[in-house]
Amino acid sequence: MHEDEEMRLTRSKQLEDEHRVRSCTGIILLLAAFACLCISASASTMEEDADHWIKEGYKQMWKGSFSQANESFEKALQIYDQAIATRPGDINATLNATNKKILLLVKLGRFDEAISTLDSTIKSYPENLKAWKIKGFSLINIAEKSIAESSEAENGTVGSNTTELDGIYDQSLQAFQRALDLDPDDAEAWRGRALAYSGLKDHDEALKASDKAVEIDPGYGQAWLDRGILLLEMGRTEEALFALDRALSIQPDNLDALSIKAEALTVLGRYQEAEAAFYQAMDMDSERYETGDSEVDWLL
């Protein structure tokens, strides 16, 4: 009897220990899950805070308070840097924050910092598809921003160094080719390839890449918009209008698609439809301006 009692006590202690271990394990798992939720919530809050400061920056610019605007933009950049530093294990989140940082730097005309960030990103993630696409699109943004700034300086005449711009578009093309080497069926990379060729004024190659982008992803609204712009530049206005309508069927609130559609309708002599599209675009732009979102959409 004594031995039976001792065995029961031993078994009881084992069960208590097992229960304690399971309880501790459960607590650890709950804490880990809670930590993940906190990190996710923190990341979301960071991005919301950055968007807030970007909006504030543009509001200050509209008021002519450029010093305060720059302070707001710097706060947004600091938030992106913090987001990048605190999420080294989450590659996707890190690249998202990096992309937004680069977009803001380009928007502010700080090209050297943007390129430095791009180089650092590729060095950290040389085999990452998204990193190469970020580089490709960022270089296109730099080229377009350079053209816009040059046009303003030259009173509407594009005076940027053509050789320098071609070099930027060539680098962009190489980045998208690297992305396509990693995934030949990536619609975004094909769209980027089309944009790079458009920048180089090679419309035929641009159209081939555009064909591939919408073939892979027929629901890719931005690719249809780019295609519409390209076809309009090539003088193929009816086809451009079809592409723009496809873009608007996917993204009805796409202001750029609506504005370009008004232009295409004007070229075709369909003036009443063009006027309706134009005023619809104006109303949409006014609403976005009033809410402060018009200069933040490019980041979201």
PDB file of N, CA and C in Angstrom, residues 21-115:
ATOM      1  N   VAL A  21       4.264  23.246 -17.169  1.00  0.00           N
ATOM      2  CA  VAL A  21       4.996  23.462 -18.421  1.00  0.00           C
ATOM      3  C   VAL A  21       4.055  23.925 -19.531  1.00  0.00           C
ATOM      4  N   ARG A  22       2.878  23.226 -19.610  1.00  0.00           N
ATOM      5  CA  ARG A  22       1.905  23.619 -20.641  1.00  0.00           C
ATOM      6  C   ARG A  22       1.420  25.042 -20.409  1.00  0.00           C
ATOM      7  N   SER A  23       1.194  25.389 -19.156  1.00  0.00           N
ATOM      8  CA  SER A  23       0.725  26.736 -18.827  1.00  0.00           C
ATOM      9  C   SER A  23       1.769  27.773 -19.217  1.00  0.00           C
ATOM     10  N   CYS A  24       3.042  27.464 -18.874  1.00  0.00           N
ATOM     11  CA  CYS A  24       4.121  28.392 -19.213  1.00  0.00           C
ATOM     12  C   CYS A  24       4.262  28.534 -20.723  1.00  0.00           C
ATOM     13  N   THR A  25       4.163  27.387 -21.413  1.00  0.00           N
ATOM     14  CA  THR A  25       4.255  27.413 -22.879  1.00  0.00           C
ATOM     15  C   THR A  25       3.132  28.253 -23.470  1.00  0.00           C
ATOM     16  N   GLY A  26       1.922  28.060 -22.922  1.00  0.00           N
ATOM     17  CA  GLY A  26       0.778  28.834 -23.398  1.00  0.00           C
ATOM     18  C   GLY A  26       0.978  30.316 -23.181  1.00  0.00           C
ATOM     19  N   ILE A  27       1.518  30.663 -22.009  1.00  0.00           N
ATOM     20  CA  ILE A  27       1.767  32.073 -21.704  1.00  0.00           C
ATOM     21  C   ILE A  27       2.811  32.649 -22.656  1.00  0.00           C
ATOM     22  N   ILE A  28       3.877  31.854 -22.903  1.00  0.00           N
ATOM     23  CA  ILE A  28       4.931  32.309 -23.816  1.00  0.00           C
ATOM     24  C   ILE A  28       4.374  32.555 -25.212  1.00  0.00           C
ATOM     25  N   LEU A  29       3.530  31.607 -25.679  1.00  0.00           N
ATOM     26  CA  LEU A  29       2.933  31.763 -27.007  1.00  0.00           C
ATOM     27  C   LEU A  29       2.025  32.984 -27.070  1.00  0.00           C
ATOM     28  N   LEU A  30       1.258  33.197 -25.994  1.00  0.00           N
ATOM     29  CA  LEU A  30       0.381  34.368 -25.949  1.00  0.00           C
ATOM     30  C   LEU A  30       1.196  35.657 -25.974  1.00  0.00           C
ATOM     31  N   LEU A  31       2.293  35.663 -25.190  1.00  0.00           N
ATOM     32  CA  LEU A  31       3.147  36.846 -25.160  1.00  0.00           C
ATOM     33  C   LEU A  31       3.788  37.093 -26.523  1.00  0.00           C
ATOM     34  N   ALA A  32       4.198  36.002 -27.189  1.00  0.00           N
ATOM     35  CA  ALA A  32       4.798  36.135 -28.521  1.00  0.00           C
ATOM     36  C   ALA A  32       3.788  36.694 -29.513  1.00  0.00           C
ATOM     37  N   ALA A  33       2.559  36.163 -29.446  1.00  0.00           N
ATOM     38  CA  ALA A  33       1.504  36.648 -30.344  1.00  0.00           C
ATOM     39  C   ALA A  33       1.202  38.111 -30.069  1.00  0.00           C
ATOM     40  N   PHE A  34       1.164  38.454 -28.768  1.00  0.00           N
ATOM     41  CA  PHE A  34       0.890  39.838 -28.384  1.00  0.00           C
ATOM     42  C   PHE A  34       2.004  40.758 -28.887  1.00  0.00           C
ATOM     43  N   ALA A  35       3.256  40.266 -28.769  1.00  0.00           N
ATOM     44  CA  ALA A  35       4.392  41.059 -29.241  1.00  0.00           C
ATOM     45  C   ALA A  35       4.291  41.306 -30.738  1.00  0.00           C
ATOM     46  N   CYS A  36       3.907  40.257 -31.487  1.00  0.00           N
ATOM     47  CA  CYS A  36       3.742  40.405 -32.945  1.00  0.00           C
ATOM     48  C   CYS A  36       2.662  41.421 -33.274  1.00  0.00           C
ATOM     49  N   LEU A  37       1.555  41.353 -32.520  1.00  0.00           N
ATOM     50  CA  LEU A  37       0.470  42.309 -32.738  1.00  0.00           C
ATOM     51  C   LEU A  37       0.929  43.721 -32.430  1.00  0.00           C
ATOM     52  N   CYS A  38       1.714  43.859 -31.353  1.00  0.00           N
ATOM     53  CA  CYS A  38       2.213  45.179 -30.976  1.00  0.00           C
ATOM     54  C   CYS A  38       3.143  45.735 -32.052  1.00  0.00           C
ATOM     55  N   ILE A  39       4.030  44.849 -32.585  1.00  0.00           N
ATOM     56  CA  ILE A  39       4.945  45.276 -33.643  1.00  0.00           C
ATOM     57  C   ILE A  39       4.163  45.702 -34.873  1.00  0.00           C
ATOM     58  N   SER A  40       3.136  44.895 -35.234  1.00  0.00           N
ATOM     59  CA  SER A  40       2.310  45.214 -36.398  1.00  0.00           C
ATOM     60  C   SER A  40       1.579  46.531 -36.197  1.00  0.00           C
ATOM     61  N   ALA A  41       0.995  46.693 -34.992  1.00  0.00           N
ATOM     62  CA  ALA A  41       0.271  47.931 -34.691  1.00  0.00           C
ATOM     63  C   ALA A  41       1.221  49.111 -34.684  1.00  0.00           C
ATOM     64  N   SER A  42       2.438  48.885 -34.120  1.00  0.00           N
ATOM     65  CA  SER A  42       3.435  49.945 -34.073  1.00  0.00           C
ATOM     66  C   SER A  42       3.849  50.358 -35.476  1.00  0.00           C
ATOM     67  N   ALA A  43       4.053  49.364 -36.356  1.00  0.00           N
ATOM     68  CA  ALA A  43       4.436  49.648 -37.741  1.00  0.00           C
ATOM     69  C   ALA A  43       3.351  50.447 -38.440  1.00  0.00           C
ATOM     70  N   SER A  44       2.098  50.030 -38.239  1.00  0.00           N
ATOM     71  CA  SER A  44       0.975  50.733 -38.850  1.00  0.00           C
ATOM     72  C   SER A  44       0.902  52.164 -38.342  1.00  0.00           C
ATOM     73  N   THR A  45       1.107  52.332 -37.022  1.00  0.00           N
ATOM     74  CA  THR A  45       1.062  53.664 -36.426  1.00  0.00           C
ATOM     75  C   THR A  45       2.177  54.535 -36.979  1.00  0.00           C
ATOM     76  N   MET A  46       3.364  53.951 -37.136  1.00  0.00           N
ATOM     77  CA  MET A  46       4.493  54.702 -37.694  1.00  0.00           C
ATOM     78  C   MET A  46       4.155  55.252 -39.075  1.00  0.00           C
ATOM     79  N   GLU A  47       3.590  54.395 -39.928  1.00  0.00           N
ATOM     80  CA  GLU A  47       3.281  54.820 -41.288  1.00  0.00           C
ATOM     81  C   GLU A  47       2.181  55.883 -41.293  1.00  0.00           C
ATOM     82  N   GLU A  48       1.210  55.724 -40.404  1.00  0.00           N
ATOM     83  CA  GLU A  48       0.157  56.735 -40.296  1.00  0.00           C
ATOM     84  C   GLU A  48       0.746  58.062 -39.835  1.00  0.00           C
ATOM     85  N   ASP A  49       1.691  58.006 -38.880  1.00  0.00           N
ATOM     86  CA  ASP A  49       2.338  59.227 -38.401  1.00  0.00           C
ATOM     87  C   ASP A  49       3.136  59.893 -39.520  1.00  0.00           C
ATOM     88  N   ALA A  50       3.830  59.082 -40.311  1.00  0.00           N
ATOM     89  CA  ALA A  50       4.612  59.632 -41.422  1.00  0.00           C
ATOM     90  C   ALA A  50       3.696  60.312 -42.438  1.00  0.00           C
ATOM     91  N   ASP A  51       2.591  59.655 -42.783  1.00  0.00           N
ATOM     92  CA  ASP A  51       1.624  60.246 -43.717  1.00  0.00           C
ATOM     93  C   ASP A  51       1.092  61.571 -43.174  1.00  0.00           C
ATOM     94  N   HIS A  52       0.859  61.596 -41.862  1.00  0.00           N
ATOM     95  CA  HIS A  52       0.370  62.828 -41.223  1.00  0.00           C
ATOM     96  C   HIS A  52       1.365  63.965 -41.428  1.00  0.00           C
ATOM     97  N   TRP A  53       2.650  63.698 -41.196  1.00  0.00           N
ATOM     98  CA  TRP A  53       3.649  64.755 -41.313  1.00  0.00           C
ATOM     99  C   TRP A  53       3.855  65.179 -42.763  1.00  0.00           C
ATOM    100  N   ILE A  54       3.686  64.260 -43.691  1.00  0.00           N
ATOM    101  CA  ILE A  54       3.784  64.629 -45.109  1.00  0.00           C
ATOM    102  C   ILE A  54       2.646  65.581 -45.479  1.00  0.00           C
ATOM    103  N   LYS A  55       1.430  65.251 -45.032  1.00  0.00           N
ATOM    104  CA  LYS A  55       0.290  66.146 -45.278  1.00  0.00           C
ATOM    105  C   LYS A  55       0.542  67.516 -44.662  1.00  0.00           C
ATOM    106  N   GLU A  56       1.048  67.515 -43.428  1.00  0.00           N
ATOM    107  CA  GLU A  56       1.339  68.779 -42.755  1.00  0.00           C
ATOM    108  C   GLU A  56       2.377  69.574 -43.541  1.00  0.00           C
ATOM    109  N   GLY A  57       3.372  68.868 -44.070  1.00  0.00           N
ATOM    110  CA  GLY A  57       4.409  69.536 -44.845  1.00  0.00           C
ATOM    111  C   GLY A  57       3.850  70.247 -46.064  1.00  0.00           C
ATOM    112  N   TYR A  58       2.961  69.575 -46.787  1.00  0.00           N
ATOM    113  CA  TYR A  58       2.381  70.197 -47.977  1.00  0.00           C
ATOM    114  C   TYR A  58       1.423  71.330 -47.622  1.00  0.00           C
ATOM    115  N   LYS A  59       0.723  71.182 -46.518  1.00  0.00           N
ATOM    116  CA  LYS A  59      -0.148  72.282 -46.075  1.00  0.00           C
ATOM    117  C   LYS A  59       0.681  73.530 -45.773  1.00  0.00           C
ATOM    118  N   GLN A  60       1.839  73.323 -45.120  1.00  0.00           N
ATOM    119  CA  GLN A  60       2.718  74.455 -44.813  1.00  0.00           C
ATOM    120  C   GLN A  60       3.292  75.064 -46.093  1.00  0.00           C
ATOM    121  N   MET A  61       3.595  74.210 -47.078  1.00  0.00           N
ATOM    122  CA  MET A  61       4.098  74.726 -48.356  1.00  0.00           C
ATOM    123  C   MET A  61       3.057  75.591 -49.038  1.00  0.00           C
ATOM    124  N   TRP A  62       1.788  75.133 -49.012  1.00  0.00           N
ATOM    125  CA  TRP A  62       0.709  75.908 -49.632  1.00  0.00           C
ATOM    126  C   TRP A  62       0.552  77.273 -48.960  1.00  0.00           C
ATOM    127  N   LYS A  63       0.895  77.316 -47.669  1.00  0.00           N
ATOM    128  CA  LYS A  63       0.805  78.578 -46.924  1.00  0.00           C
ATOM    129  C   LYS A  63       2.053  79.435 -47.106  1.00  0.00           C
ATOM    130  N   GLY A  64       3.074  78.857 -47.743  1.00  0.00           N
ATOM    131  CA  GLY A  64       4.319  79.593 -47.923  1.00  0.00           C
ATOM    132  C   GLY A  64       5.287  79.452 -46.773  1.00  0.00           C
ATOM    133  N   SER A  65       4.986  78.574 -45.820  1.00  0.00           N
ATOM    134  CA  SER A  65       5.862  78.366 -44.654  1.00  0.00           C
ATOM    135  C   SER A  65       6.834  77.223 -44.961  1.00  0.00           C
ATOM    136  N   PHE A  66       7.838  77.512 -45.770  1.00  0.00           N
ATOM    137  CA  PHE A  66       8.718  76.453 -46.275  1.00  0.00           C
ATOM    138  C   PHE A  66       9.607  75.854 -45.194  1.00  0.00           C
ATOM    139  N   SER A  67      10.023  76.665 -44.234  1.00  0.00           N
ATOM    140  CA  SER A  67      10.856  76.144 -43.152  1.00  0.00           C
ATOM    141  C   SER A  67      10.091  75.118 -42.321  1.00  0.00           C
ATOM    142  N   GLN A  68       8.843  75.443 -41.989  1.00  0.00           N
ATOM    143  CA  GLN A  68       8.008  74.507 -41.231  1.00  0.00           C
ATOM    144  C   GLN A  68       7.679  73.266 -42.061  1.00  0.00           C
ATOM    145  N   ALA A  69       7.520  73.468 -43.358  1.00  0.00           N
ATOM    146  CA  ALA A  69       7.242  72.330 -44.241  1.00  0.00           C
ATOM    147  C   ALA A  69       8.410  71.350 -44.222  1.00  0.00           C
ATOM    148  N   ASN A  70       9.631  71.884 -44.315  1.00  0.00           N
ATOM    149  CA  ASN A  70      10.812  71.015 -44.296  1.00  0.00           C
ATOM    150  C   ASN A  70      10.939  70.268 -42.978  1.00  0.00           C
ATOM    151  N   GLU A  71      10.569  70.929 -41.880  1.00  0.00           N
ATOM    152  CA  GLU A  71      10.601  70.260 -40.574  1.00  0.00           C
ATOM    153  C   GLU A  71       9.629  69.080 -40.558  1.00  0.00           C
ATOM    154  N   SER A  72       8.456  69.267 -41.147  1.00  0.00           N
ATOM    155  CA  SER A  72       7.460  68.188 -41.204  1.00  0.00           C
ATOM    156  C   SER A  72       7.969  67.025 -42.051  1.00  0.00           C
ATOM    157  N   PHE A  73       8.569  67.349 -43.194  1.00  0.00           N
ATOM    158  CA  PHE A  73       9.102  66.293 -44.060  1.00  0.00           C
ATOM    159  C   PHE A  73      10.234  65.530 -43.365  1.00  0.00           C
ATOM    160  N   GLU A  74      11.070  66.265 -42.620  1.00  0.00           N
ATOM    161  CA  GLU A  74      12.160  65.610 -41.893  1.00  0.00           C
ATOM    162  C   GLU A  74      11.615  64.642 -40.848  1.00  0.00           C
ATOM    163  N   LYS A  75      10.522  65.025 -40.194  1.00  0.00           N
ATOM    164  CA  LYS A  75       9.909  64.135 -39.203  1.00  0.00           C
ATOM    165  C   LYS A  75       9.406  62.858 -39.873  1.00  0.00           C
ATOM    166  N   ALA A  76       8.831  63.001 -41.065  1.00  0.00           N
ATOM    167  CA  ALA A  76       8.360  61.818 -41.803  1.00  0.00           C
ATOM    168  C   ALA A  76       9.536  60.911 -42.159  1.00  0.00           C
ATOM    169  N   LEU A  77      10.634  61.511 -42.617  1.00  0.00           N
ATOM    170  CA  LEU A  77      11.815  60.718 -42.968  1.00  0.00           C
ATOM    171  C   LEU A  77      12.391  60.002 -41.747  1.00  0.00           C
ATOM    172  N   GLN A  78      12.382  60.678 -40.603  1.00  0.00           N
ATOM    173  CA  GLN A  78      12.874  60.060 -39.366  1.00  0.00           C
ATOM    174  C   GLN A  78      12.013  58.863 -38.975  1.00  0.00           C
ATOM    175  N   ILE A  79      10.710  58.986 -39.193  1.00  0.00           N
ATOM    176  CA  ILE A  79       9.801  57.874 -38.884  1.00  0.00           C
ATOM    177  C   ILE A  79      10.095  56.682 -39.788  1.00  0.00           C
ATOM    178  N   TYR A  80      10.334  56.952 -41.076  1.00  0.00           N
ATOM    179  CA  TYR A  80      10.671  55.856 -41.991  1.00  0.00           C
ATOM    180  C   TYR A  80      11.987  55.193 -41.585  1.00  0.00           C
ATOM    181  N   ASP A  81      12.972  56.004 -41.195  1.00  0.00           N
ATOM    182  CA  ASP A  81      14.252  55.445 -40.739  1.00  0.00           C
ATOM    183  C   ASP A  81      14.051  54.566 -39.508  1.00  0.00           C
ATOM    184  N   GLN A  82      13.192  55.036 -38.603  1.00  0.00           N
ATOM    185  CA  GLN A  82      12.906  54.260 -37.394  1.00  0.00           C
ATOM    186  C   GLN A  82      12.213  52.946 -37.745  1.00  0.00           C
ATOM    187  N   ALA A  83      11.276  53.014 -38.686  1.00  0.00           N
ATOM    188  CA  ALA A  83      10.557  51.804 -39.104  1.00  0.00           C
ATOM    189  C   ALA A  83      11.512  50.793 -39.731  1.00  0.00           C
ATOM    190  N   ILE A  84      12.466  51.285 -40.521  1.00  0.00           N
ATOM    191  CA  ILE A  84      13.448  50.401 -41.157  1.00  0.00           C
ATOM    192  C   ILE A  84      14.354  49.761 -40.107  1.00  0.00           C
ATOM    193  N   ALA A  85      14.777  50.562 -39.126  1.00  0.00           N
ATOM    194  CA  ALA A  85      15.713  50.072 -38.111  1.00  0.00           C
ATOM    195  C   ALA A  85      15.080  49.077 -37.149  1.00  0.00           C
ATOM    196  N   THR A  86      13.783  49.233 -36.888  1.00  0.00           N
ATOM    197  CA  THR A  86      13.134  48.393 -35.871  1.00  0.00           C
ATOM    198  C   THR A  86      12.522  47.122 -36.439  1.00  0.00           C
ATOM    199  N   ARG A  87      12.580  46.935 -37.779  1.00  0.00           N
ATOM    200  CA  ARG A  87      11.978  45.733 -38.362  1.00  0.00           C
ATOM    201  C   ARG A  87      12.942  45.009 -39.299  1.00  0.00           C
ATOM    202  N   PRO A  88      14.172  44.756 -38.840  1.00  0.00           N
ATOM    203  CA  PRO A  88      15.141  44.121 -39.743  1.00  0.00           C
ATOM    204  C   PRO A  88      14.747  42.717 -40.184  1.00  0.00           C
ATOM    205  N   GLY A  89      13.956  42.019 -39.369  1.00  0.00           N
ATOM    206  CA  GLY A  89      13.569  40.653 -39.720  1.00  0.00           C
ATOM    207  C   GLY A  89      12.380  40.572 -40.651  1.00  0.00           C
ATOM    208  N   ASP A  90      11.637  41.671 -40.765  1.00  0.00           N
ATOM    209  CA  ASP A  90      10.461  41.707 -41.637  1.00  0.00           C
ATOM    210  C   ASP A  90      10.862  42.395 -42.936  1.00  0.00           C
ATOM    211  N   ILE A  91      11.325  41.608 -43.889  1.00  0.00           N
ATOM    212  CA  ILE A  91      11.875  42.172 -45.127  1.00  0.00           C
ATOM    213  C   ILE A  91      10.835  42.979 -45.892  1.00  0.00           C
ATOM    214  N   ASN A  92       9.611  42.459 -45.980  1.00  0.00           N
ATOM    215  CA  ASN A  92       8.566  43.148 -46.743  1.00  0.00           C
ATOM    216  C   ASN A  92       8.245  44.510 -46.134  1.00  0.00           C
ATOM    217  N   ALA A  93       8.097  44.544 -44.795  1.00  0.00           N
ATOM    218  CA  ALA A  93       7.799  45.808 -44.113  1.00  0.00           C
ATOM    219  C   ALA A  93       8.966  46.780 -44.251  1.00  0.00           C
ATOM    220  N   THR A  94      10.183  46.255 -44.148  1.00  0.00           N
ATOM    221  CA  THR A  94      11.374  47.097 -44.289  1.00  0.00           C
ATOM    222  C   THR A  94      11.437  47.721 -45.679  1.00  0.00           C
ATOM    223  N   LEU A  95      11.158  46.920 -46.700  1.00  0.00           N
ATOM    224  CA  LEU A  95      11.195  47.430 -48.071  1.00  0.00           C
ATOM    225  C   LEU A  95      10.070  48.428 -48.332  1.00  0.00           C
ATOM    226  N   ASN A  96       8.905  48.206 -47.718  1.00  0.00           N
ATOM    227  CA  ASN A  96       7.805  49.168 -47.867  1.00  0.00           C
ATOM    228  C   ASN A  96       8.203  50.530 -47.304  1.00  0.00           C
ATOM    229  N   ALA A  97       8.791  50.522 -46.102  1.00  0.00           N
ATOM    230  CA  ALA A  97       9.223  51.774 -45.478  1.00  0.00           C
ATOM    231  C   ALA A  97      10.346  52.421 -46.294  1.00  0.00           C
ATOM    232  N   THR A  98      11.254  51.596 -46.798  1.00  0.00           N
ATOM    233  CA  THR A  98      12.353  52.102 -47.624  1.00  0.00           C
ATOM    234  C   THR A  98      11.818  52.751 -48.897  1.00  0.00           C
ATOM    235  N   ASN A  99      10.840  52.105 -49.519  1.00  0.00           N
ATOM    236  CA  ASN A  99      10.246  52.639 -50.744  1.00  0.00           C
ATOM    237  C   ASN A  99       9.614  54.000 -50.494  1.00  0.00           C
ATOM    238  N   LYS A 100       8.879  54.119 -49.394  1.00  0.00           N
ATOM    239  CA  LYS A 100       8.227  55.392 -49.084  1.00  0.00           C
ATOM    240  C   LYS A 100       9.260  56.478 -48.777  1.00  0.00           C
ATOM    241  N   LYS A 101      10.322  56.087 -48.094  1.00  0.00           N
ATOM    242  CA  LYS A 101      11.390  57.051 -47.804  1.00  0.00           C
ATOM    243  C   LYS A 101      11.998  57.573 -49.103  1.00  0.00           C
ATOM    244  N   ILE A 102      12.294  56.662 -50.023  1.00  0.00           N
ATOM    245  CA  ILE A 102      12.904  57.055 -51.298  1.00  0.00           C
ATOM    246  C   ILE A 102      11.955  57.939 -52.100  1.00  0.00           C
ATOM    247  N   LEU A 103      10.666  57.582 -52.123  1.00  0.00           N
ATOM    248  CA  LEU A 103       9.683  58.392 -52.847  1.00  0.00           C
ATOM    249  C   LEU A 103       9.644  59.818 -52.311  1.00  0.00           C
ATOM    250  N   LEU A 104       9.695  59.950 -50.987  1.00  0.00           N
ATOM    251  CA  LEU A 104       9.665  61.284 -50.385  1.00  0.00           C
ATOM    252  C   LEU A 104      10.944  62.050 -50.715  1.00  0.00           C
ATOM    253  N   LEU A 105      12.089  61.386 -50.638  1.00  0.00           N
ATOM    254  CA  LEU A 105      13.352  62.041 -50.983  1.00  0.00           C
ATOM    255  C   LEU A 105      13.337  62.537 -52.430  1.00  0.00           C
ATOM    256  N   VAL A 106      12.811  61.712 -53.337  1.00  0.00           N
ATOM    257  CA  VAL A 106      12.729  62.116 -54.749  1.00  0.00           C
ATOM    258  C   VAL A 106      11.781  63.296 -54.897  1.00  0.00           C
ATOM    259  N   LYS A 107      10.647  63.227 -54.223  1.00  0.00           N
ATOM    260  CA  LYS A 107       9.660  64.305 -54.293  1.00  0.00           C
ATOM    261  C   LYS A 107      10.267  65.628 -53.825  1.00  0.00           C
ATOM    262  N   LEU A 108      11.185  65.544 -52.862  1.00  0.00           N
ATOM    263  CA  LEU A 108      11.835  66.738 -52.329  1.00  0.00           C
ATOM    264  C   LEU A 108      13.065  67.138 -53.141  1.00  0.00           C
ATOM    265  N   GLY A 109      13.373  66.359 -54.191  1.00  0.00           N
ATOM    266  CA  GLY A 109      14.513  66.681 -55.034  1.00  0.00           C
ATOM    267  C   GLY A 109      15.856  66.301 -54.445  1.00  0.00           C
ATOM    268  N   ARG A 110      15.849  65.449 -53.445  1.00  0.00           N
ATOM    269  CA  ARG A 110      17.091  65.027 -52.784  1.00  0.00           C
ATOM    270  C   ARG A 110      17.560  63.711 -53.423  1.00  0.00           C
ATOM    271  N   PHE A 111      18.010  63.835 -54.661  1.00  0.00           N
ATOM    272  CA  PHE A 111      18.301  62.655 -55.478  1.00  0.00           C
ATOM    273  C   PHE A 111      19.487  61.846 -54.961  1.00  0.00           C
ATOM    274  N   ASP A 112      20.534  62.546 -54.498  1.00  0.00           N
ATOM    275  CA  ASP A 112      21.726  61.835 -54.026  1.00  0.00           C
ATOM    276  C   ASP A 112      21.394  60.927 -52.845  1.00  0.00           C
ATOM    277  N   GLU A 113      20.568  61.435 -51.927  1.00  0.00           N
ATOM    278  CA  GLU A 113      20.168  60.627 -50.773  1.00  0.00           C
ATOM    279  C   GLU A 113      19.302  59.447 -51.213  1.00  0.00           C
ATOM    280  N   ALA A 114      18.443  59.698 -52.180  1.00  0.00           N
ATOM    281  CA  ALA A 114      17.576  58.629 -52.688  1.00  0.00           C
ATOM    282  C   ALA A 114      18.410  57.516 -53.324  1.00  0.00           C
ATOM    283  N   ILE A 115      19.390  57.909 -54.148  1.00  0.00           N
ATOM    284  CA  ILE A 115      20.234  56.917 -54.823  1.00  0.00           C
ATOM    285  C   ILE A 115      21.092  56.157 -53.819  1.00  0.00           C
TER     286      ILE A 115
END
